Amino acid sequence: MSSASILSASHTAPPKAPAPGDWDYVDADSLRTTFALAMSAMYSTEVPLYSDLIRIVQNVNRQVLAQASSSSSSSSSPSSSSSSPGEAPVHDSVERLTLERHGAIRLGTPQELHTVRRIFALMGMHPVGYYDLTVAKLPMHATCFRPIAAASLEANPFRVFTTLLRPERLHSSEAREVALRLLARRNIFSRALLDLLDTAEARQQGRLTREQGDTFVAEALRSFSWQPVAAATHEEYGILRAEHPILADIACFRSAHINHLTPRALDIDMAQRSMIAEAIHVKERIEGPPRRNCPILLRQTSFLALEEGIRFPSREDGGGDDDLVDGHHKARFGEIEERGAAVTAKGRKLYDELLEEAASRAVSEEEYAKLFARFPDSWDELRRQKLIYCEYQCESDAREKLAGLDVSGKACATLLDVLVQQGILTARPLTYEDFLPFSAAGIFQSNLQSKKPATTAADPATPSVEVVVGKAGGDREGYERAMQCSALDSDQLYAEAQRRSLEKCAGELGLDVDIVADLI
């Protein structure tokens, strides 16, 4: 299906009379879906094994959903673990699961990041969170561009993990100089794309017409497509790759090619086994928490990066086609993710403590799983101990049940538990929509031919050469200065979603909305 037909099919009239001309504009959710579908089609062409990955994940999801529908009380299913009345598992619609992807791009300059932020803004994607990857010995930092409204996440939760090079953290002055010279002379955005951004922002309230949307998708895709001719000479590529393979991937190409495109699996262990059964070379370990009855945060695996042919100009001025040198590059791969519940600050503190202990002791995978026994593994306990965020909904007979319930004298700290236990409210864990820095680094490192392999589930592989200068440390202010906006706090977004759901329930039950602050 073409971009034009997708946009036309997804355009629906608003419920109230629009302002003059509003019918001509594409809403951000539709534009994001069109872009994500077009990127998926492009990546399938560029990396054919990606199509096999999608097929495997869809088969796994069908099996898991079939098992869940036939036995919704099964505690072994990662999508249907429920431990008490009023508790609902992490669950998203089939439509969302089918569409859901996340991508990753690596940018080299603040100007590139600023322009990418403008591109994603037109698609309703906002920068959420700040990730310091120097903690994993990578000279980069990142954010996640994604939708934030519940309706937009349900429509299409497409997200892009977007890293920016930190040249000041490179050891080699020669590599730094070469990288900055290459990045200074490249332009990954077309004039047509930049003109559309200017028009949308200056004259159209951040919107595009359907015709403009078609052009926008095509032009934006070029910025993230694979280009078979490098921007660097083979010698320059060698200098940067010797410093770190990821530096060569960032600076040596004519585009910020999409590094991977990730579908969401409901059972990542089953997906991993399926890839192995089809003789696909995969990571040895799944990144993130161990397998649990009640999944939390994010687990990730991938098939290993493919070696791709690339042609290098023999001279810095580019030369002609007769002056190209054949070579190869290895960085793009296929990733799968399994998303669990979003954890609170208290839950994240416990997770980080367990991760740090596992790394310090260099535990085996079996020991890693045992270590996580300290993290409660029932939805009821996770909620009661305020380790996860939940969305609350009233049951259909909630008011009748409440009328027969004596809540007088109940402390607010226990009232919420009573309402859930009595089947008046349902607590549904909020899906974790973001990333984990060590997991991201583990995926990157395993696909960059690092010489030091991973030794434990909690210890991602690190390059044999120390490439990050100084101690690990973020520069959130610098990243936000490059974007020319602030990154949103993911904890605040989850907490606000939970609070709104409780306020809605309080209103439906005729309770004082003021008690909500005490319930959380």
Short mmCIF file of C-alpha atoms in Angstrom, two decimals:
data_model
loop_
_atom_site.label_atom_id
_atom_site.label_comp_id
_atom_site.label_asym_id
_atom_site.label_seq_id
_atom_site.Cartn_x
_atom_site.Cartn_y
_atom_site.Cartn_z
CA MET A 1 0.00 0.00 0.00
CA SER A 2 1.40 3.42 -0.92
CA SER A 3 1.90 6.22 1.57
CA ALA A 4 -0.89 8.16 -0.08
CA SER A 5 -3.41 5.35 0.24
CA ILE A 6 -2.46 4.71 3.87
CA LEU A 7 -2.90 8.36 4.75
CA SER A 8 -6.23 8.54 2.97
CA ALA A 9 -7.51 5.36 4.60
CA SER A 10 -6.48 6.43 8.09
CA HIS A 11 -7.90 9.94 7.88
CA THR A 12 -11.15 10.18 9.81
CA ALA A 13 -13.35 13.19 10.44
CA PRO A 14 -13.20 14.74 13.91
CA PRO A 15 -16.38 14.48 15.98
CA LYS A 16 -17.09 18.20 15.89
CA ALA A 17 -17.16 20.73 13.08
CA PRO A 18 -13.57 21.55 12.10
CA ALA A 19 -12.10 24.97 11.55
CA PRO A 20 -11.81 25.94 7.88
CA GLY A 21 -9.14 23.88 6.17
CA ASP A 22 -8.67 21.34 8.99
CA TRP A 23 -9.98 18.54 6.77
CA ASP A 24 -6.84 18.89 4.67
CA TYR A 25 -4.43 18.02 7.46
CA VAL A 26 -3.16 14.61 8.56
CA ASP A 27 -3.30 13.91 12.28
CA ALA A 28 -0.01 13.03 13.95
CA ASP A 29 -1.04 9.46 14.82
CA SER A 30 -1.87 8.65 11.19
CA LEU A 31 1.35 10.24 9.97
CA ARG A 32 3.36 8.25 12.52
CA THR A 33 1.70 5.00 11.46
CA THR A 34 2.34 5.72 7.79
CA PHE A 35 5.98 6.48 8.50
CA ALA A 36 6.45 3.37 10.67
CA LEU A 37 4.87 1.10 8.04
CA ALA A 38 7.00 2.65 5.30
CA MET A 39 10.15 2.24 7.40
CA SER A 40 9.28 -1.39 8.09
CA ALA A 41 8.82 -2.03 4.36
CA MET A 42 12.13 -0.30 3.61
CA TYR A 43 14.01 -2.28 6.26
CA SER A 44 12.51 -5.55 4.98
CA THR A 45 14.04 -4.75 1.60
CA GLU A 46 17.39 -3.70 3.04
CA VAL A 47 17.65 -6.54 5.59
CA PRO A 48 15.59 -9.51 4.29
CA LEU A 49 16.13 -11.47 7.52
CA TYR A 50 13.97 -8.84 9.23
CA SER A 51 10.93 -10.31 7.44
CA ASP A 52 11.72 -13.70 8.98
CA LEU A 53 11.96 -12.01 12.37
CA ILE A 54 8.49 -10.48 11.95
CA ARG A 55 7.05 -13.85 10.93
CA ILE A 56 8.57 -15.56 13.98
CA VAL A 57 7.28 -12.89 16.38
CA GLN A 58 3.78 -12.94 14.91
CA ASN A 59 3.66 -16.74 15.23
CA VAL A 60 4.80 -16.53 18.85
CA ASN A 61 2.22 -13.87 19.66
CA ARG A 62 -0.57 -15.91 18.10
CA GLN A 63 0.40 -18.92 20.21
CA VAL A 64 0.60 -16.89 23.42
CA LEU A 65 -2.74 -15.19 22.81
CA ALA A 66 -4.36 -18.54 22.00
CA GLN A 67 -3.02 -20.01 25.24
CA ALA A 68 -4.20 -16.98 27.19
CA SER A 69 -7.71 -17.18 25.77
CA SER A 70 -8.01 -20.90 26.57
CA SER A 71 -6.52 -20.62 30.04
CA SER A 72 -6.56 -17.04 31.30
CA SER A 73 -5.57 -18.17 34.79
CA SER A 74 -2.30 -19.79 33.67
CA SER A 75 0.48 -18.29 35.76
CA SER A 76 3.19 -19.47 33.38
CA SER A 77 2.04 -17.31 30.50
CA PRO A 78 3.96 -14.04 30.45
CA SER A 79 0.93 -12.22 29.14
CA SER A 80 -1.71 -13.64 31.44
CA SER A 81 -0.33 -13.95 34.93
CA SER A 82 -2.97 -12.84 37.40
CA SER A 83 -2.71 -13.41 41.10
CA SER A 84 -5.81 -12.02 42.79
CA PRO A 85 -9.31 -10.65 42.22
CA GLY A 86 -9.26 -7.26 40.57
CA GLU A 87 -5.80 -7.81 39.10
CA ALA A 88 -5.27 -7.74 35.34
CA PRO A 89 -2.07 -8.68 33.47
CA VAL A 90 0.03 -6.45 31.26
CA HIS A 91 -2.01 -6.46 28.09
CA ASP A 92 -2.26 -4.45 24.91
CA SER A 93 -4.56 -4.82 21.94
CA VAL A 94 -3.76 -7.15 19.04
CA GLU A 95 -3.82 -4.10 16.76
CA ARG A 96 -1.16 -2.38 18.85
CA LEU A 97 1.02 -5.50 19.01
CA THR A 98 0.84 -5.94 15.23
CA LEU A 99 1.93 -2.36 14.56
CA GLU A 100 4.38 -1.98 17.43
CA ARG A 101 8.00 -1.32 16.47
CA HIS A 102 10.92 0.56 17.87
CA GLY A 103 13.85 1.77 15.84
CA ALA A 104 17.32 3.05 16.66
CA ILE A 105 19.37 5.72 14.94
CA ARG A 106 22.84 7.10 15.69
CA LEU A 107 23.44 10.79 15.10
CA GLY A 108 26.72 12.64 14.95
CA THR A 109 26.02 16.34 15.52
CA PRO A 110 23.73 18.58 17.58
CA GLN A 111 22.27 19.97 14.35
CA GLU A 112 21.27 16.48 13.23
CA LEU A 113 19.59 15.82 16.58
CA HIS A 114 17.72 19.12 16.45
CA THR A 115 16.38 18.35 12.98
CA VAL A 116 15.40 14.81 13.95
CA ARG A 117 13.52 16.22 16.93
CA ARG A 118 11.56 18.46 14.53
CA ILE A 119 10.81 15.47 12.26
CA PHE A 120 9.47 13.36 15.11
CA ALA A 121 7.45 16.26 16.53
CA LEU A 122 5.28 16.29 13.40
CA MET A 123 4.50 12.63 14.12
CA GLY A 124 3.49 13.28 17.73
CA MET A 125 6.72 11.83 19.15
CA HIS A 126 8.31 13.54 22.15
CA PRO A 127 11.74 13.07 23.77
CA VAL A 128 11.28 10.99 26.92
CA GLY A 129 14.11 10.22 29.31
CA TYR A 130 17.86 10.67 29.14
CA TYR A 131 20.27 7.74 28.78
CA ASP A 132 23.95 8.08 29.60
CA LEU A 133 25.72 5.30 27.69
CA THR A 134 29.17 6.12 29.04
CA VAL A 135 28.17 3.87 31.96
CA ALA A 136 28.53 1.06 29.42
CA LYS A 137 31.73 2.53 27.93
CA LEU A 138 30.04 3.93 24.83
CA PRO A 139 30.78 7.56 23.81
CA MET A 140 27.11 8.45 23.34
CA HIS A 141 23.99 9.62 25.11
CA ALA A 142 20.38 9.23 24.06
CA THR A 143 16.68 9.81 24.45
CA CYS A 144 13.58 7.94 23.31
CA PHE A 145 11.24 9.75 20.93
CA ARG A 146 7.73 8.36 21.38
CA PRO A 147 4.06 9.28 21.75
CA ILE A 148 2.96 10.06 25.30
CA ALA A 149 -0.86 10.26 25.29
CA ALA A 150 -2.69 6.99 26.06
CA ALA A 151 -4.76 7.22 22.87
CA SER A 152 -1.66 7.84 20.77
CA LEU A 153 0.19 4.92 22.35
CA GLU A 154 -2.77 2.68 21.61
CA ALA A 155 -2.97 3.96 18.02
CA ASN A 156 0.72 3.26 17.39
CA PRO A 157 3.47 3.30 20.04
CA PHE A 158 6.28 3.66 17.48
CA ARG A 159 9.40 4.82 19.30
CA VAL A 160 12.97 5.59 18.23
CA PHE A 161 16.01 5.27 20.50
CA THR A 162 18.15 8.18 19.33
CA THR A 163 21.81 8.42 20.28
CA LEU A 164 24.15 11.38 19.83
CA LEU A 165 27.93 11.09 19.63
CA ARG A 166 29.95 12.65 22.45
CA PRO A 167 33.26 13.35 20.67
CA GLU A 168 34.82 14.79 23.83
CA ARG A 169 34.65 11.29 25.34
CA LEU A 170 36.88 9.72 22.65
CA HIS A 171 40.46 8.79 23.55
CA SER A 172 42.06 9.20 20.14
CA SER A 173 42.51 12.79 19.02
CA GLU A 174 43.08 11.57 15.45
CA ALA A 175 39.80 9.63 15.42
CA ARG A 176 37.99 12.61 16.94
CA GLU A 177 39.37 14.94 14.27
CA VAL A 178 38.46 12.58 11.42
CA ALA A 179 34.96 11.99 12.76
CA LEU A 180 34.22 15.68 13.24
CA ARG A 181 35.55 16.50 9.76
CA LEU A 182 33.33 13.85 8.15
CA LEU A 183 30.27 14.91 10.12
CA ALA A 184 30.80 18.61 9.38
CA ARG A 185 30.66 18.10 5.63
CA ARG A 186 27.66 15.76 5.41
CA ASN A 187 23.98 16.69 5.22
CA ILE A 188 21.56 13.83 5.78
CA PHE A 189 18.41 15.91 5.23
CA SER A 190 17.05 16.95 1.83
CA ARG A 191 16.07 20.52 1.03
CA ALA A 192 12.50 19.33 0.41
CA LEU A 193 12.31 17.84 3.91
CA LEU A 194 13.68 20.97 5.58
CA ASP A 195 11.23 23.15 3.64
CA LEU A 196 8.32 20.99 4.82
CA LEU A 197 9.47 21.32 8.43
CA ASP A 198 9.68 25.10 8.07
CA THR A 199 6.23 25.29 6.47
CA ALA A 200 4.55 23.07 9.06
CA GLU A 201 6.06 24.95 11.99
CA ALA A 202 5.70 28.50 10.69
CA ARG A 203 2.35 28.41 8.91
CA GLN A 204 0.43 25.22 9.70
CA GLN A 205 0.57 24.79 13.48
CA GLY A 206 2.91 21.82 13.24
CA ARG A 207 0.73 19.94 10.74
CA LEU A 208 0.99 18.67 7.18
CA THR A 209 -1.59 18.21 4.47
CA ARG A 210 -2.05 14.71 3.10
CA GLU A 211 -0.06 15.59 -0.02
CA GLN A 212 2.70 17.13 2.09
CA GLY A 213 2.58 14.08 4.34
CA ASP A 214 3.33 11.77 1.42
CA THR A 215 6.37 13.85 0.48
CA PHE A 216 7.45 14.12 4.12
CA VAL A 217 7.44 10.34 4.63
CA ALA A 218 9.43 9.72 1.44
CA GLU A 219 12.01 12.41 2.21
CA ALA A 220 12.39 11.49 5.88
CA LEU A 221 12.94 7.83 4.98
CA ARG A 222 15.90 8.83 2.81
CA SER A 223 17.59 10.27 5.89
CA PHE A 224 17.37 6.86 7.59
CA SER A 225 17.96 4.57 4.60
CA TRP A 226 21.02 2.48 3.84
CA GLN A 227 23.41 4.13 1.38
CA PRO A 228 25.74 1.71 -0.45
CA VAL A 229 28.51 4.29 -0.96
CA ALA A 230 30.25 5.59 2.16
CA ALA A 231 31.06 9.22 2.90
CA ALA A 232 34.50 8.26 4.24
CA THR A 233 37.48 6.78 2.48
CA HIS A 234 38.48 3.26 3.42
CA GLU A 235 41.44 4.71 5.32
CA GLU A 236 39.21 7.08 7.32
CA TYR A 237 36.82 4.22 8.03
CA GLY A 238 39.72 2.15 9.33
CA ILE A 239 40.86 4.92 11.68
CA LEU A 240 37.39 5.30 13.20
CA ARG A 241 36.72 1.59 13.40
CA ALA A 242 40.01 1.05 15.21
CA GLU A 243 38.83 3.53 17.84
CA HIS A 244 35.40 1.88 18.10
CA PRO A 245 33.13 0.18 15.53
CA ILE A 246 30.23 2.33 16.66
CA LEU A 247 32.18 5.49 15.82
CA ALA A 248 32.65 4.26 12.25
CA ASP A 249 28.94 3.49 12.03
CA ILE A 250 28.04 7.01 13.17
CA ALA A 251 30.41 9.11 11.07
CA CYS A 252 31.33 7.23 7.89
CA PHE A 253 28.00 7.14 6.07
CA ARG A 254 25.81 9.50 4.07
CA SER A 255 22.71 8.88 6.14
CA ALA A 256 21.77 8.06 9.72
CA HIS A 257 20.68 4.59 8.60
CA ILE A 258 18.18 2.81 10.81
CA ASN A 259 20.25 0.48 12.94
CA HIS A 260 17.50 -1.98 13.77
CA LEU A 261 13.71 -2.17 13.80
CA THR A 262 12.22 -4.14 16.65
CA PRO A 263 8.87 -5.97 16.90
CA ARG A 264 7.37 -6.81 20.28
CA ALA A 265 7.03 -10.44 21.34
CA LEU A 266 4.75 -11.66 24.12
CA ASP A 267 7.23 -14.44 24.95
CA ILE A 268 10.82 -13.57 24.08
CA ASP A 269 12.16 -16.93 25.25
CA MET A 270 9.89 -18.72 22.77
CA ALA A 271 10.98 -16.29 20.06
CA GLN A 272 14.65 -16.92 20.88
CA ARG A 273 14.13 -20.68 20.59
CA SER A 274 12.30 -20.22 17.29
CA MET A 275 15.17 -18.19 15.83
CA ILE A 276 17.68 -20.83 16.90
CA ALA A 277 15.48 -23.56 15.38
CA GLU A 278 15.65 -21.72 12.06
CA ALA A 279 19.47 -21.55 12.26
CA ILE A 280 19.46 -17.78 12.81
CA HIS A 281 22.56 -16.62 14.68
CA VAL A 282 21.32 -14.95 17.85
CA LYS A 283 22.73 -13.34 20.97
CA GLU A 284 23.69 -15.85 23.62
CA ARG A 285 21.74 -14.09 26.36
CA ILE A 286 18.54 -12.11 26.63
CA GLU A 287 19.15 -8.63 28.03
CA GLY A 288 17.15 -7.24 30.96
CA PRO A 289 15.39 -8.97 33.86
CA PRO A 290 15.16 -12.77 33.99
CA ARG A 291 11.99 -14.56 32.90
CA ARG A 292 9.20 -13.97 35.41
CA ASN A 293 5.53 -14.79 35.92
CA CYS A 294 4.91 -11.04 36.05
CA PRO A 295 7.16 -9.36 33.47
CA ILE A 296 8.65 -5.99 34.35
CA LEU A 297 10.48 -3.39 32.29
CA LEU A 298 12.09 -4.69 29.10
CA ARG A 299 13.80 -7.83 27.81
CA GLN A 300 15.66 -7.81 24.49
CA THR A 301 17.50 -10.15 22.16
CA SER A 302 18.59 -10.02 18.53
CA PHE A 303 20.00 -11.88 15.60
CA LEU A 304 23.61 -10.84 15.15
CA ALA A 305 24.64 -8.04 12.84
CA LEU A 306 25.02 -8.90 9.18
CA GLU A 307 28.10 -8.14 7.10
CA GLU A 308 27.01 -5.79 4.34
CA GLY A 309 28.88 -4.66 1.26
CA ILE A 310 29.86 -1.01 1.13
CA ARG A 311 31.91 0.97 -1.40
CA PHE A 312 34.40 3.57 -0.25
CA PRO A 313 35.72 6.52 -2.26
CA SER A 314 39.48 6.28 -2.72
CA ARG A 315 39.93 10.05 -2.27
CA GLU A 316 38.53 12.53 0.23
CA ASP A 317 36.93 14.55 -2.58
CA GLY A 318 34.81 11.51 -3.43
CA GLY A 319 36.11 10.89 -6.93
CA GLY A 320 33.96 9.06 -9.47
CA ASP A 321 32.47 5.58 -9.67
CA ASP A 322 35.76 4.28 -11.07
CA ASP A 323 37.54 5.37 -7.88
CA LEU A 324 35.42 3.33 -5.45
CA VAL A 325 36.95 0.63 -3.27
CA ASP A 326 34.91 -2.41 -2.24
CA GLY A 327 34.63 -3.13 1.47
CA HIS A 328 32.17 -4.25 4.10
CA HIS A 329 30.51 -3.02 7.28
CA LYS A 330 28.83 -4.83 10.14
CA ALA A 331 26.40 -2.98 12.41
CA ARG A 332 22.75 -3.53 11.45
CA PHE A 333 20.84 -6.34 13.12
CA GLY A 334 17.37 -7.58 14.01
CA GLU A 335 16.08 -7.17 17.54
CA ILE A 336 13.09 -8.55 19.45
CA GLU A 337 11.71 -7.12 22.67
CA GLU A 338 9.28 -8.19 25.38
CA ARG A 339 7.71 -5.39 27.40
CA GLY A 340 6.47 -5.75 30.96
CA ALA A 341 5.12 -3.43 33.61
CA ALA A 342 6.48 0.06 34.21
CA VAL A 343 8.14 0.16 37.62
CA THR A 344 7.99 3.04 40.09
CA ALA A 345 11.08 4.83 41.38
CA LYS A 346 11.03 2.37 44.28
CA GLY A 347 10.82 -0.56 41.86
CA ARG A 348 13.61 0.82 39.68
CA LYS A 349 15.85 1.27 42.72
CA LEU A 350 15.38 -2.39 43.62
CA TYR A 351 15.99 -3.48 40.02
CA ASP A 352 19.20 -1.43 39.78
CA GLU A 353 20.45 -2.80 43.11
CA LEU A 354 19.92 -6.38 41.93
CA LEU A 355 21.57 -5.62 38.58
CA GLU A 356 24.58 -4.06 40.30
CA GLU A 357 24.93 -7.00 42.67
CA ALA A 358 24.75 -9.45 39.78
CA ALA A 359 27.46 -7.56 37.89
CA SER A 360 29.75 -7.27 40.92
CA ARG A 361 29.52 -11.01 41.60
CA ALA A 362 29.67 -12.07 37.92
CA VAL A 363 26.78 -14.45 38.49
CA SER A 364 25.62 -17.12 36.09
CA GLU A 365 22.22 -16.90 34.41
CA GLU A 366 20.79 -19.37 36.92
CA GLU A 367 22.16 -17.34 39.83
CA TYR A 368 20.86 -14.17 38.19
CA ALA A 369 17.32 -15.58 38.17
CA LYS A 370 17.64 -16.65 41.82
CA LEU A 371 18.89 -13.20 42.77
CA PHE A 372 15.71 -11.68 41.35
CA ALA A 373 13.60 -13.76 43.74
CA ARG A 374 13.93 -10.69 45.96
CA PHE A 375 11.76 -8.79 43.47
CA PRO A 376 8.10 -9.79 44.14
CA ASP A 377 6.57 -11.80 41.32
CA SER A 378 2.82 -11.46 41.77
CA TRP A 379 0.79 -8.55 40.45
CA ASP A 380 -0.88 -8.11 43.82
CA GLU A 381 2.39 -7.78 45.73
CA LEU A 382 3.96 -5.58 43.08
CA ARG A 383 1.00 -3.21 43.32
CA ARG A 384 0.64 -3.33 47.11
CA GLN A 385 4.34 -2.62 47.60
CA LYS A 386 4.12 0.23 45.08
CA LEU A 387 6.76 -1.27 42.83
CA ILE A 388 4.76 -0.84 39.60
CA TYR A 389 2.41 1.71 38.07
CA CYS A 390 -1.17 0.68 37.32
CA GLU A 391 -4.16 1.97 35.45
CA TYR A 392 -7.35 1.56 37.50
CA GLN A 393 -10.82 0.98 36.08
CA CYS A 394 -14.24 0.52 37.67
CA GLU A 395 -15.95 -2.81 37.19
CA SER A 396 -19.41 -2.66 35.60
CA ASP A 397 -21.13 -3.28 38.96
CA ALA A 398 -18.69 -1.16 40.96
CA ARG A 399 -21.26 1.23 42.45
CA GLU A 400 -23.50 -1.63 43.60
CA LYS A 401 -20.58 -3.40 45.27
CA LEU A 402 -19.42 -0.16 46.87
CA ALA A 403 -22.91 0.51 48.27
CA GLY A 404 -22.73 -2.70 50.27
CA LEU A 405 -19.19 -2.11 51.47
CA ASP A 406 -18.39 -0.48 54.79
CA VAL A 407 -15.30 1.68 54.17
CA SER A 408 -15.76 3.92 57.17
CA GLY A 409 -12.66 4.15 59.27
CA LYS A 410 -10.51 2.62 56.54
CA ALA A 411 -7.14 4.29 56.25
CA CYS A 412 -6.52 5.70 52.79
CA ALA A 413 -3.44 3.53 52.50
CA THR A 414 -5.64 0.43 52.61
CA LEU A 415 -8.79 1.72 50.90
CA LEU A 416 -7.33 1.14 47.44
CA ASP A 417 -6.47 -2.45 48.38
CA VAL A 418 -10.02 -2.99 49.61
CA LEU A 419 -11.52 -1.63 46.39
CA VAL A 420 -9.30 -3.90 44.30
CA GLN A 421 -9.73 -7.00 46.46
CA GLN A 422 -13.53 -6.61 46.48
CA GLY A 423 -13.64 -6.45 42.69
CA ILE A 424 -14.77 -2.83 42.63
CA LEU A 425 -11.66 -1.69 40.79
CA THR A 426 -9.40 -3.51 38.35
CA ALA A 427 -5.69 -2.72 38.44
CA ARG A 428 -3.95 -3.15 35.10
CA PRO A 429 -0.15 -2.70 35.08
CA LEU A 430 0.98 0.09 32.78
CA THR A 431 3.23 -1.09 29.96
CA TYR A 432 6.84 0.07 30.14
CA GLU A 433 7.29 2.25 27.05
CA ASP A 434 10.96 3.16 27.46
CA PHE A 435 14.45 1.62 27.51
CA LEU A 436 17.21 0.35 29.81
CA PRO A 437 20.70 1.78 29.19
CA PHE A 438 22.67 -1.38 30.03
CA SER A 439 20.35 -3.53 27.91
CA ALA A 440 20.71 -1.16 24.96
CA ALA A 441 24.48 -1.18 25.38
CA GLY A 442 24.53 -4.97 25.61
CA ILE A 443 22.66 -5.23 22.32
CA PHE A 444 24.97 -2.69 20.66
CA GLN A 445 28.16 -4.33 21.92
CA SER A 446 27.18 -7.85 20.92
CA ASN A 447 26.64 -6.61 17.37
CA LEU A 448 29.84 -4.61 17.00
CA GLN A 449 32.40 -7.43 17.01
CA SER A 450 33.71 -6.54 20.46
CA LYS A 451 36.62 -8.76 21.37
CA LYS A 452 35.54 -9.23 24.97
CA PRO A 453 32.39 -11.39 25.14
CA ALA A 454 29.66 -10.99 27.70
CA THR A 455 30.39 -13.06 30.80
CA THR A 456 27.08 -12.84 32.66
CA ALA A 457 23.49 -11.94 32.01
CA ALA A 458 24.07 -8.65 33.80
CA ASP A 459 27.48 -7.81 32.32
CA PRO A 460 27.19 -6.59 28.74
CA ALA A 461 30.21 -7.04 26.52
CA THR A 462 32.66 -4.16 26.45
CA PRO A 463 35.21 -3.22 23.79
CA SER A 464 38.74 -4.46 24.24
CA VAL A 465 40.01 -0.88 24.02
CA GLU A 466 38.89 1.74 26.53
CA VAL A 467 37.41 4.44 24.29
CA VAL A 468 35.58 6.61 26.81
CA VAL A 469 37.69 9.31 28.44
CA GLY A 470 37.19 9.88 32.15
CA LYS A 471 34.61 8.47 34.50
CA ALA A 472 31.11 7.65 33.35
CA GLY A 473 28.90 10.68 33.51
CA GLY A 474 25.97 12.12 31.65
CA ASP A 475 25.43 15.50 30.06
CA ARG A 476 21.67 15.85 29.98
CA GLU A 477 21.95 19.60 29.67
CA GLY A 478 24.14 19.25 26.58
CA TYR A 479 21.75 16.77 24.96
CA GLU A 480 18.76 19.00 25.64
CA ARG A 481 20.66 22.02 24.35
CA ALA A 482 21.22 20.14 21.09
CA MET A 483 17.51 19.26 20.83
CA GLN A 484 16.56 22.81 21.86
CA CYS A 485 13.97 21.39 24.23
CA SER A 486 13.80 19.40 27.45
CA ALA A 487 13.37 15.64 27.68
CA LEU A 488 10.27 14.54 29.57
CA ASP A 489 10.49 12.50 32.77
CA SER A 490 9.08 9.01 32.16
CA ASP A 491 8.29 8.49 35.85
CA GLN A 492 6.12 11.60 35.82
CA LEU A 493 4.27 10.34 32.74
CA TYR A 494 3.50 6.96 34.34
CA ALA A 495 2.54 8.55 37.67
CA GLU A 496 0.24 11.00 35.90
CA ALA A 497 -1.46 8.20 33.95
CA GLN A 498 -2.04 6.29 37.20
CA ARG A 499 -3.36 9.39 38.96
CA ARG A 500 -5.77 10.24 36.12
CA SER A 501 -7.19 6.72 36.17
CA LEU A 502 -7.81 6.93 39.94
CA GLU A 503 -9.46 10.33 39.61
CA LYS A 504 -11.76 8.94 36.94
CA CYS A 505 -12.65 5.98 39.15
CA ALA A 506 -13.27 8.24 42.15
CA GLY A 507 -15.64 10.34 40.07
CA GLU A 508 -17.54 7.29 38.81
CA LEU A 509 -17.87 5.95 42.35
CA GLY A 510 -18.91 9.27 43.85
CA LEU A 511 -15.84 9.42 46.09
CA ASP A 512 -13.96 12.57 46.99
CA VAL A 513 -11.35 13.12 44.30
CA ASP A 514 -9.09 14.66 46.95
CA ILE A 515 -8.39 11.20 48.40
CA VAL A 516 -6.57 10.17 45.22
CA ALA A 517 -3.32 11.79 46.31
CA ASP A 518 -3.40 9.64 49.46
CA LEU A 519 -4.18 6.46 47.54
CA ILE A 520 -1.15 6.61 45.25
#
